Amino acid sequence: MTGQQRLELCQQMTLEEKLGMIHGNELFRTKGVERLHIPPFSFSDGPMGVRQEYQATKWIPVGSSQDYTSYLPCNTALAATWNRRLAYESGKVLGREARGRGKDMILAPGINILRTPLCGRNFEYMGEDPFLVSEMVVPMIEGIEENDVASCVKHFAVNNQEVRRLSENSVVDDRALREIYFPGFRAAVTRAKAKGIMGSYNKLWGIHCSQNKKLLQDILRGEWGFEGLVVSDWGGVHDTAEAADSGLDVEMSVTDNFDEYYLANPLAEEIRAGRISEKLIDEKVIHILKVMDDLHMFDGERKSGCYGLPEDRQKLLAAARESVVLLKNSKNLLPIERRNGLKLLVVGDNANKFHAPGGGSSEIKALYEMTPLMGIGMIAGGNVEVTYCKGYDSFTTGNIWDAEHADARAAREAQEKQSGVSANETAEVSENGQAISLNENPEDEVTAQVLTEEQLAMNATYAEEAVAAAAEADVVIFVGGLNHEFDTEGQDRRDMSLPYHQTELITRLQQANRNVVVVMMSGSPVDLTGILDTTHTLVQYWYSGMEGGRALAEVLFGDVCPSGRLPETFPLKVEDCSAHSIGEYPGKEAVHYSEGIYVGYRHYETRKIPVAYPFGYGLSYTDFKYNHFRVDDRSTEEHASFSVNLEVTNIGEMDGAETVQLYVRPINSSIDRPLRELRQFEKEFIKIGQTHRISFHLNEQAFSYYDTTAASFRAPAGTYLIEICRDAHTVIMDQKVTLRKDYLFV
Ligand code: BGC
């Protein structure tokens, strides 16, 4: 369809028909125009797979057996693979399943930057570094959209906490926006040509992002050339005139009074009264028609999808394997040898818990979920004796086959969604049912699961049993960490502590047995200080999808050589995090991002703040040697151009993958800049004894910062170190280069 044809199609519609296309007519669907053969447009969550089917007008699951789907590793797990191909493959599975379930737009991927470890939705995002996020999100979108399904990159923008997420105003300077918070979205638009963007709930420049003209029109469409569809977050619109004129295309919300949505009857009235031009509506309709056309919704050429295919699970397994991060192995306890008669004790709630149904809108009705205990049992082999002790119980739901809990969960969600706020928030509800204000007290928007006396007593017994069993075992694998009571939408964590007295339990297990492997499962860092010194074997594991437990077990037994790297810094304590250290989290009505660009390792490295584990960190069972590092300057008047070459040899005793990280560090810069910034990386699978050549190309972007006066990126002339690093803290080799002139670009 040409632009002219789309315009003509739009001109044939009545105002009511156009309005039907630009707001929800069901919770996850707009209205089509039957007489013109325009179908409704349907959305579905979310980032970890295609969400279960909800009733058209109520937040109550349909309860069908046809919506069990594949459960993908969460975005943090994907980012931890540092493997662009796996992001692409996972995206492909997600897109294919969305299409298979009859969806037009999948509300994924989520890419907000990890500004604080406490944000409840960090697990849905890709960590703290804009370059890593950009490199991973682009292939993921490409994978999704190959299936004639639109992605929806969310939440645009600066939605970095759940506390007061519906109302807070993120006050961020232009430099931080351009260097830290925008690049992932910009890459999604300019490189991956994403077809969808979701405006976030919060405000930027004092205006809600879902109806923010400067953000959605001037920057997204004007500067970046976005040609897709902007959808509001569910309930993110608050004003008819502002939304109509903002570059937003579709208003979605959480209530069932669809005709009263801001872009429904209230908009019709404004247009009829001549206060809003119908042209604005036409633009939206044309954007929607273009996306529909690109998805082949009119020409009968649309690809078909499917879901739950066994071969797709293999792809998710591959991603889950590479997401496992080995943090410590100082006794070489890992990999565990499956010797005859080995007594293996598995301890911890997370070893035996299903996580797929939790987390909020990223919940998944998984076809199955392989827990760590299942994975370990499955591949330990009959000669190894595997026993399990709870050690502690989180007393949370999580069993998808548990009808009683499933009902309770559904009821809670229904209540949350219907009021437009999470269960712990109190909202005043306006006449049309929209949440208009939030609890004054942010304390109520943080997670603090309180166990009853009885539950505490039960946990004391579970701990006793586990410690006694540990004394009899050869090896203990403890699987703890968080769960979706903590890593969840609508709430942040109160602090970084390990819940359920795990620190104490781990310490006791270590006293009872010298061979304790500690596996932490979470979407964000937890406070490890109580166990860092006593723990010789530590693994970070995430919500790694339906095959996660098997992937973890394969790493523990050495069938797979670990190769995950942290996509975020693990600080020692939350006060060390920049936003917290300056008292700007959680903020009040306004959240001042006064730390500017000093987010994550940019803060820890520049200010020399010790951390538990730096960004980019991760160990292997094998060793790699770096050699023949060489940088050649081929810069011209127009562009900086450096080619970087090096060789990496696997000098260990196991085939494995290495992630080569390249950072650029300005020397004697007159401009305030982070110590170093990630500018390239490459993951290579290298067999024992083999050498691979790694080549990078750097242009002016690699040296640039955002110059607010020039409103452009600037790579200033000067001296820089090109650093090849093991992680954001550890330099392996470096070379000095000189940029002979300034380069300015947008
Ligand atoms: C979330 C979005 C989600 C939407 C639809 C909102 O509450 O913030 O991420 O896609 O609900 O469920």
Short mmCIF file of C-alpha atoms and ligand atoms in Angstrom, two decimals, residues 28 45 51 59 107 121 154-155 165 198 201 233-234 361 417 489, ligand 1:
data_model
loop_
_atom_site.label_atom_id
_atom_site.label_comp_id
_atom_site.label_asym_id
_atom_site.label_seq_id
_atom_site.Cartn_x
_atom_site.Cartn_y
_atom_site.Cartn_z
CA PHE A 28 -5.63 -5.80 24.63
CA ASP A 45 2.47 -8.98 26.92
CA ARG A 51 1.12 -13.93 28.10
CA TRP A 59 -8.42 -8.91 34.09
CA LEU A 107 4.77 -5.70 24.30
CA ARG A 121 11.30 -4.51 37.05
CA LYS A 154 9.21 -0.12 26.43
CA HIS A 155 9.00 1.97 28.55
CA ARG A 165 5.74 5.08 38.58
CA MET A 198 5.41 2.21 24.42
CA TYR A 201 3.75 6.06 32.88
CA ASP A 233 1.34 2.25 28.71
CA TRP A 234 -1.92 0.85 30.04
CA SER A 361 2.67 -8.28 33.23
CA LYS A 417 -5.47 -3.66 37.11
CA GLU A 489 6.11 -4.90 38.48
C1 BGC B 1 2.96 -2.40 32.15
C2 BGC B 1 3.38 -2.71 30.71
C3 BGC B 1 2.46 -3.78 30.16
C4 BGC B 1 1.02 -3.29 30.25
C5 BGC B 1 -0.01 -4.25 29.70
C6 BGC B 1 1.50 -2.10 32.26
O1 BGC B 1 1.10 -2.05 33.60
O2 BGC B 1 3.73 -1.32 32.63
O3 BGC B 1 4.71 -3.12 30.67
O4 BGC B 1 2.84 -4.10 28.86
O5 BGC B 1 0.70 -3.06 31.62
O6 BGC B 1 -0.20 -5.32 30.57
#
